[in-house]
XYZ file of C-alpha atoms in Angstrom:
541
model
C 160.453 4.944 76.167
C 159.497 7.581 78.746
C 160.591 10.327 76.343
C 158.429 8.866 73.547
C 155.400 8.681 75.843
C 155.956 12.275 76.892
C 155.915 13.526 73.295
C 152.852 11.389 72.486
C 150.869 12.867 75.412
C 152.011 16.406 74.529
C 150.929 15.922 70.911
C 147.473 14.719 71.981
C 147.004 17.713 74.289
C 148.077 20.187 71.607
C 145.755 18.565 69.078
C 142.866 18.769 71.545
C 143.510 22.453 72.194
C 143.680 23.111 68.454
C 140.356 21.330 67.832
C 138.709 23.159 70.718
C 139.819 26.504 69.334
C 138.584 25.721 65.816
C 135.161 24.638 67.117
C 134.548 27.644 69.349
C 136.102 30.157 66.962
C 137.425 33.408 68.395
C 136.297 36.993 68.664
C 139.397 38.040 66.739
C 138.134 36.355 63.567
C 137.807 39.067 60.855
C 134.187 38.053 60.098
C 133.091 38.617 63.689
C 130.370 41.274 64.016
C 129.815 43.149 67.246
C 126.255 43.980 68.247
C 125.342 47.669 68.638
C 123.374 46.792 71.792
C 124.399 44.938 74.929
C 122.606 42.872 77.543
C 119.823 41.704 75.207
C 119.373 39.155 72.422
C 122.282 36.846 73.163
C 122.183 35.064 69.795
C 121.476 37.900 67.354
C 125.204 38.290 66.650
C 128.549 38.469 68.554
C 130.238 35.279 69.779
C 126.917 33.497 70.332
C 128.596 30.085 70.118
C 130.635 30.796 73.260
C 127.577 31.496 75.382
C 125.486 29.139 77.430
C 122.666 27.248 75.732
C 119.580 29.312 74.935
C 116.580 28.310 77.053
C 114.077 29.124 74.304
C 115.511 27.113 71.442
C 118.650 25.156 70.647
C 120.409 27.242 68.001
C 123.394 24.929 67.533
C 121.622 22.956 64.829
C 123.137 20.593 62.257
C 124.357 22.728 59.363
C 121.913 21.148 56.922
C 119.127 22.669 59.095
C 120.544 26.189 59.349
C 117.717 27.679 57.214
C 114.884 27.843 59.742
C 112.120 29.048 57.438
C 111.063 31.357 54.639
C 108.086 33.717 54.641
C 106.702 35.670 51.680
C 104.076 37.881 50.042
C 103.311 38.682 46.413
C 101.778 42.043 45.503
C 101.755 44.140 42.335
C 103.755 41.428 40.545
C 106.548 41.612 43.127
C 107.644 38.676 45.236
C 109.303 39.480 48.560
C 110.609 36.480 50.476
C 112.589 36.593 53.716
C 114.895 33.722 54.622
C 115.386 33.310 58.376
C 118.521 31.471 59.409
C 119.852 30.080 62.635
C 123.034 31.834 63.826
C 126.080 31.266 61.644
C 129.647 30.573 62.710
C 132.212 33.164 61.585
C 133.779 31.027 58.856
C 130.453 30.025 57.288
C 129.294 31.818 54.178
C 126.771 34.625 54.637
C 125.334 34.046 51.189
C 121.894 32.522 50.634
C 120.471 31.625 47.249
C 116.925 31.497 45.894
C 116.013 29.005 43.190
C 112.713 28.386 41.407
C 111.604 25.396 39.396
C 110.897 25.984 35.724
C 109.984 23.172 33.307
C 111.210 20.615 35.812
C 114.591 22.290 36.294
C 115.843 24.380 39.206
C 117.119 27.840 38.261
C 118.918 30.286 40.526
C 117.194 33.685 40.441
C 118.932 35.666 43.180
C 121.626 35.700 45.849
C 121.548 37.720 49.051
C 123.850 38.300 51.985
C 122.505 37.505 55.438
C 122.203 40.434 57.823
C 124.148 39.236 60.850
C 121.988 41.288 63.178
C 119.070 38.881 63.391
C 120.257 36.427 60.706
C 117.759 37.185 57.936
C 117.939 38.045 54.247
C 115.166 39.276 51.952
C 114.823 38.434 48.258
C 112.896 40.728 45.944
C 111.850 39.593 42.464
C 110.005 42.052 40.228
C 107.765 41.022 37.308
C 106.822 37.864 39.162
C 104.611 35.361 37.353
C 101.671 35.448 39.771
C 99.406 33.318 37.558
C 101.040 29.982 38.403
C 102.090 28.011 41.461
C 105.902 28.032 41.463
C 108.107 25.819 43.614
C 111.001 27.578 45.333
C 113.909 26.601 47.512
C 116.311 28.600 49.667
C 119.876 27.304 49.808
C 122.848 27.949 52.085
C 126.274 26.466 51.328
C 126.039 22.934 49.960
C 124.008 21.508 52.827
C 121.047 23.597 53.981
C 117.807 23.772 52.019
C 114.241 24.958 52.622
C 111.467 24.225 50.091
C 108.035 25.656 49.474
C 105.532 26.911 46.907
C 104.783 30.490 45.864
C 101.051 30.343 45.265
C 99.389 31.877 42.283
C 97.151 34.859 42.928
C 93.633 33.341 43.244
C 91.862 36.126 41.355
C 89.476 33.641 39.722
C 88.132 32.218 43.001
C 84.755 33.385 44.257
C 85.623 32.765 47.915
C 88.882 34.117 49.348
C 89.841 33.042 52.871
C 92.112 34.592 55.475
C 93.329 32.849 58.649
C 94.123 35.318 61.455
C 96.104 34.645 64.652
C 97.701 36.598 67.497
C 99.473 36.334 70.872
C 101.785 33.314 70.828
C 102.456 33.239 74.582
C 105.695 31.744 75.892
C 103.716 30.059 78.684
C 103.368 27.201 76.210
C 106.627 26.339 74.446
C 105.186 23.262 72.795
C 104.184 22.600 69.221
C 101.246 24.175 67.425
C 100.155 20.988 65.700
C 96.423 21.577 66.213
C 96.695 24.908 64.420
C 98.781 23.442 61.599
C 96.325 20.560 61.119
C 93.221 22.740 61.144
C 94.491 25.654 59.090
C 96.075 23.495 56.405
C 92.879 21.448 56.187
C 90.819 24.610 55.691
C 93.517 25.821 53.260
C 93.221 29.637 53.491
C 94.574 31.791 50.675
C 96.451 34.063 53.083
C 97.564 34.028 56.734
C 97.813 37.001 59.104
C 99.694 37.105 62.420
C 98.604 40.301 64.179
C 101.492 40.587 66.652
C 103.110 39.218 69.793
C 104.704 36.368 67.900
C 107.344 36.708 70.625
C 106.817 37.156 74.351
C 110.516 36.905 75.270
C 111.118 40.636 75.420
C 114.910 40.608 75.413
C 115.419 37.541 73.208
C 113.606 38.220 69.963
C 115.908 36.201 67.705
C 115.427 32.979 69.657
C 111.685 33.545 70.087
C 111.204 34.420 66.403
C 113.018 31.234 65.422
C 110.779 29.290 67.816
C 107.668 30.885 66.308
C 108.868 30.043 62.811
C 109.458 26.400 63.634
C 106.033 26.205 65.252
C 104.149 27.721 62.295
C 106.288 27.317 59.184
C 104.066 24.523 57.837
C 101.270 27.095 57.662
C 103.209 29.691 55.662
C 105.670 27.496 53.763
C 103.238 27.241 50.829
C 101.066 30.362 51.086
C 101.593 34.107 51.556
C 101.720 35.377 55.118
C 101.508 38.802 56.777
C 103.298 39.247 60.107
C 103.424 42.497 62.067
C 105.169 42.994 65.430
C 103.409 44.313 68.509
C 104.605 45.541 71.893
C 105.945 42.249 73.269
C 107.881 41.624 70.069
C 109.939 44.789 70.531
C 110.450 44.121 74.230
C 107.720 46.095 76.001
C 104.557 45.126 77.833
C 102.808 48.057 76.165
C 103.824 50.423 73.376
C 102.895 53.987 72.608
C 105.475 54.620 69.887
C 105.073 58.398 69.694
C 106.992 58.759 66.422
C 109.969 56.727 67.635
C 111.160 58.771 70.599
C 113.207 57.205 73.389
C 111.062 55.948 76.283
C 112.366 56.760 79.754
C 111.322 53.425 81.309
C 110.536 49.898 80.178
C 106.833 50.616 80.804
C 106.998 53.073 77.905
C 103.956 54.980 79.138
C 105.560 58.356 78.440
C 105.755 57.287 74.784
C 108.474 55.767 72.654
C 110.744 52.732 72.499
C 112.790 51.626 75.497
C 115.334 49.311 73.881
C 118.110 50.255 71.486
C 116.764 51.406 68.099
C 118.877 48.805 66.288
C 117.101 46.109 68.290
C 113.722 47.536 67.268
C 114.847 47.776 63.638
C 116.072 44.184 63.739
C 112.679 42.974 65.005
C 110.824 44.874 62.299
C 113.251 43.737 59.605
C 112.829 40.055 60.501
C 109.038 40.271 60.774
C 108.060 42.749 58.039
C 110.719 42.949 55.310
C 108.733 40.436 53.235
C 105.707 42.765 53.145
C 105.008 44.999 50.145
C 106.956 48.251 50.105
C 105.720 50.836 52.629
C 103.381 53.580 51.442
C 105.826 56.237 52.659
C 109.169 54.788 53.813
C 110.352 57.925 55.626
C 111.849 56.799 58.962
C 110.631 58.162 62.272
C 112.847 59.232 65.187
C 115.953 57.176 66.007
C 115.908 56.166 62.321
C 113.296 53.495 63.052
C 111.506 52.469 59.875
C 107.836 52.077 59.004
C 106.008 49.316 57.155
C 102.383 50.455 56.740
C 101.286 49.422 53.271
C 98.656 47.475 51.372
C 98.525 44.049 49.740
C 95.994 42.967 47.121
C 95.384 39.217 47.004
C 92.577 37.368 45.273
C 90.678 40.593 44.687
C 90.758 41.594 48.385
C 92.684 44.751 49.285
C 94.368 44.577 52.702
C 95.668 47.754 54.347
C 98.364 46.899 56.891
C 98.776 49.608 59.514
C 100.886 50.237 62.612
C 98.461 51.315 65.294
C 101.169 51.653 67.988
C 103.950 53.492 66.158
C 102.640 57.057 66.244
C 100.330 56.797 69.249
C 100.763 59.262 72.121
C 101.858 57.957 75.493
C 99.522 58.908 78.366
C 102.085 59.713 81.075
C 102.518 63.441 81.631
C 99.891 64.375 79.033
C 96.636 63.601 80.833
C 95.541 63.509 84.483
C 96.509 60.235 86.140
C 93.273 58.754 87.447
C 94.243 55.179 88.321
C 97.231 53.422 89.877
C 99.078 53.663 86.551
C 99.084 56.377 83.894
C 97.342 54.007 81.471
C 94.758 52.376 83.775
C 91.476 53.910 84.934
C 89.496 52.088 87.612
C 86.994 54.788 88.611
C 83.778 54.311 86.598
C 82.644 57.800 87.608
C 85.515 59.692 85.997
C 84.843 62.087 83.109
C 86.128 60.550 79.819
C 86.530 64.039 78.350
C 89.386 64.718 80.765
C 91.617 62.246 78.907
C 90.532 63.057 75.343
C 92.664 66.154 74.897
C 93.624 68.032 71.739
C 97.054 67.164 70.416
C 96.895 63.471 71.340
C 97.339 61.118 68.392
C 96.448 57.544 67.570
C 97.365 56.529 64.020
C 99.144 59.793 63.214
C 98.543 62.002 60.193
C 100.736 59.924 57.889
C 98.677 56.760 58.359
C 95.375 58.608 58.211
C 96.427 60.080 54.863
C 97.368 56.592 53.707
C 93.979 55.157 54.732
C 92.140 57.997 52.997
C 94.118 57.480 49.784
C 93.742 53.717 49.983
C 90.024 53.950 50.693
C 89.296 56.311 47.821
C 90.083 53.619 45.208
C 86.932 51.509 45.080
C 87.261 50.187 41.536
C 89.905 47.469 41.540
C 88.915 45.102 44.336
C 85.868 43.347 45.801
C 86.569 43.908 49.509
C 88.718 46.187 51.629
C 90.169 45.092 54.952
C 92.307 46.899 57.540
C 94.771 44.723 59.450
C 96.370 46.003 62.645
C 97.552 45.000 66.095
C 94.580 45.780 68.357
C 90.940 46.873 68.416
C 89.527 50.408 68.365
C 87.688 50.205 71.676
C 87.893 48.798 75.161
C 86.494 45.343 74.484
C 87.299 43.685 77.830
C 86.327 44.303 81.437
C 88.398 41.808 83.440
C 92.140 41.703 82.845
C 94.405 38.864 83.899
C 92.092 37.495 86.595
C 88.447 37.530 87.621
C 89.112 40.011 90.429
C 90.954 42.590 88.304
C 88.298 44.854 86.813
C 89.711 47.637 84.684
C 87.283 50.339 83.669
C 89.407 51.826 80.868
C 92.722 50.718 79.382
C 94.760 53.172 77.302
C 96.703 50.328 75.739
C 93.570 49.728 73.679
C 92.821 51.904 70.682
C 89.664 53.155 72.358
C 91.926 56.018 73.512
C 92.433 58.770 72.571
C 88.800 58.997 71.521
C 89.237 61.690 68.852
C 92.001 59.631 67.247
C 89.877 56.518 67.475
C 86.965 58.211 65.727
C 89.232 59.567 62.965
C 90.588 56.080 62.334
C 87.104 54.566 62.226
C 85.893 57.292 59.862
C 88.717 56.432 57.460
C 87.912 52.711 57.663
C 84.192 53.395 57.246
C 84.743 55.659 54.235
C 86.792 52.916 52.624
C 83.829 50.564 53.158
C 86.292 48.282 54.960
C 86.223 45.931 57.904
C 88.887 45.712 60.613
C 90.764 42.607 61.813
C 93.180 42.648 64.762
C 94.481 40.684 67.739
C 96.313 41.615 70.983
C 93.407 41.466 73.422
C 93.536 37.697 74.186
C 89.762 37.872 73.807
C 87.925 37.128 70.583
C 85.171 39.660 69.827
C 83.002 40.775 66.934
C 81.940 44.400 67.386
C 80.059 46.906 65.249
C 81.539 50.284 66.057
C 79.645 53.485 66.635
C 81.175 56.900 65.948
C 78.451 59.522 66.275
C 75.708 56.982 66.952
C 75.524 53.254 67.519
C 76.333 51.064 64.497
C 77.385 53.893 62.172
C 80.988 52.627 62.057
C 82.764 49.583 60.613
C 82.681 45.948 61.701
C 85.673 44.615 63.631
C 86.835 41.088 64.416
C 89.498 40.771 67.115
C 90.780 37.202 66.942
C 91.600 35.060 69.996
C 95.034 34.364 71.447
C 97.013 31.399 70.160
C 97.749 30.568 73.816
C 95.298 31.927 76.382
C 96.295 30.508 79.755
C 98.206 33.648 80.684
C 96.677 37.097 81.253
C 93.284 36.125 79.892
C 90.570 38.734 79.510
C 86.783 38.622 79.955
C 83.874 40.529 78.511
C 81.753 40.848 81.685
C 79.869 44.115 82.155
C 79.747 45.323 85.748
C 76.752 44.035 87.743
C 75.865 41.631 84.921
C 74.460 38.337 86.123
C 76.161 35.035 85.186
C 74.948 33.241 82.094
C 71.909 31.014 82.519
C 72.306 29.169 79.205
C 75.265 27.263 77.779
C 74.215 27.553 74.136
C 73.931 31.319 73.716
C 75.838 34.357 74.846
C 74.610 36.827 77.449
C 75.695 40.472 77.465
C 75.461 41.145 73.741
C 74.030 44.362 72.398
C 74.773 48.080 72.733
C 77.299 49.327 75.313
C 79.597 52.221 76.116
C 83.193 51.217 76.735
C 85.289 52.850 79.469
C 86.018 55.835 77.227
C 82.311 56.221 76.324
C 82.881 54.898 72.821
C 79.735 53.386 71.353
C 80.008 49.676 70.548
C 77.589 46.868 69.731
C 78.860 43.496 70.955
C 77.860 40.589 68.711
C 80.096 37.761 69.965
C 82.931 37.078 72.405
C 84.867 34.043 73.670
C 85.721 34.325 77.361
C 88.383 32.042 78.932
C 85.693 29.655 80.208
C 85.024 28.752 76.559
C 86.540 25.637 74.953
C 90.359 25.641 74.740
C 90.379 28.380 77.424
C 89.287 30.809 74.724
C 92.406 30.142 72.628
C 92.079 29.694 68.892
C 92.100 31.517 65.588
C 89.870 33.384 63.188
C 88.914 32.456 59.652
C 87.364 35.128 57.432
C 85.589 34.127 54.222
C 85.066 36.746 51.508
C 82.424 35.769 48.936
C 82.605 38.002 45.887
C 79.401 37.039 44.084
C 77.247 37.270 47.212
C 79.082 40.376 48.478
C 79.113 38.839 51.933
C 81.823 37.902 54.376
C 81.754 35.456 57.264
C 83.672 35.617 60.533
C 84.538 32.177 61.893
C 86.219 31.566 65.253
C 87.686 28.140 65.972
C 88.908 26.791 69.346
C 92.509 25.632 69.414
C 91.800 21.985 70.195
C 88.736 21.516 67.972
C 89.330 19.154 65.050
C 87.785 20.910 62.067
C 88.147 17.775 59.940
C 85.425 16.045 61.915
C 81.761 16.285 61.063
C 79.988 18.511 63.555
C 83.121 20.456 64.570
C 81.981 23.461 66.594
C 83.133 27.049 66.612
C 82.971 29.227 69.712
C 79.419 30.087 70.771
C 78.268 33.125 68.807
C 80.080 32.269 65.588
C 79.869 32.151 62.588
C 78.644 35.662 61.791
C 77.855 36.646 58.194
C 77.482 40.258 57.105
C 76.684 41.943 53.796
C 79.099 44.415 52.239
C 77.677 47.249 50.162
């Protein structure tokens, strides 16, 4: 009897050990992939299942939920759709399948292998039928499925609308239901996320998955442009300087601090669904580029990378403030930091903008989309007692590069839309004189209760009216760039200044309207109010 009990207990223990091993897998499994970088992004690959739970998002999801989301664009009759998956166990298939519905029947159109560094795969379908709405679904194994609709190109619509968002701070990990409700009710034709979808510098995969779950009901059924900014690639600020290696995490001497494969992974997950780049030649460290254009509904969008080629300030200009990129002395000479040889967009992107702008025959409007604005549009940074005279993280510096960029945008008869600043503004730029440059709309932050910014000119008196904005008109920014401020939404506005932009392009009228909606406003209700100062309608020649 004792001997029988002994063998029964031993069998149970051996079975338990066997089950434990099969659940955790092992690093010796032949499908195991080792990450080229260490110490960052704990779930992008490697034995992620053996590590402690991720604090950003639970990645050990039921296997029928392993497809987190899909994101797509259609341009020049080419569909590009990226499937983003949760991490896979070694023995799970790496194959994902794309099906479309034709005449009531699902048909498989393509298979792709998941890139284990970041867990994404991109489908590309040429000769796409862009004249009809087409249902699609992404499949993994026999369990996981993600459905959506590839919208038809709305070339016949008079009004084309773009929703624009930026800065999805990790200070609020909650849902984005107010945005989903409002944006889907307004039903834009296209959505643009201008950067900082992730604020978890060393954990992009988890943060990107979190972002996707928060916003996938916005881009499940419509095309979406996403471009990464500095926080996405793990830096507080970025001066890419053609892809060189930065010496510190601050990056102010120019370049990228983290491993180039980490940077490439971020850009692959966020931009591989965009149209093909204008010139795909990689920069240093074999980091890619994605600047390109997308034509949708008769509006031509140039998508540029305003950080990738920009010069870093450290060691190239006199240091005037406590940091190489901050100037606090209002009496300094702006010419001392606007030196020959400093770059902003770089020659490659300027050539692209000139080529793109020269074609004025095929579309009704031209729009430049980028990460940040081409001036210093804020005075107070992070708190009311932190006045910063000039910030080189903005594209107000270097001034010669800023003016070259604005000339290219102006010559294209385009407007500019960006994010990054946590402060919504509408500005008419000046190059040689006030108002001779393009219009620009910098949209508010999605979450604005962390490092808010204020437009508050020095010595300006507090507002005396609650229904109109003070401090609008002609100003010089901290680099002596000429700007005309038309509207701004400081953090004392509704929703702490958080919200999104909606841009309406009206072809027959040749006008466009900038709208700016607070996060917690319900646009479905009669009398819903935008931020003070909006809407703003302008004519386009």
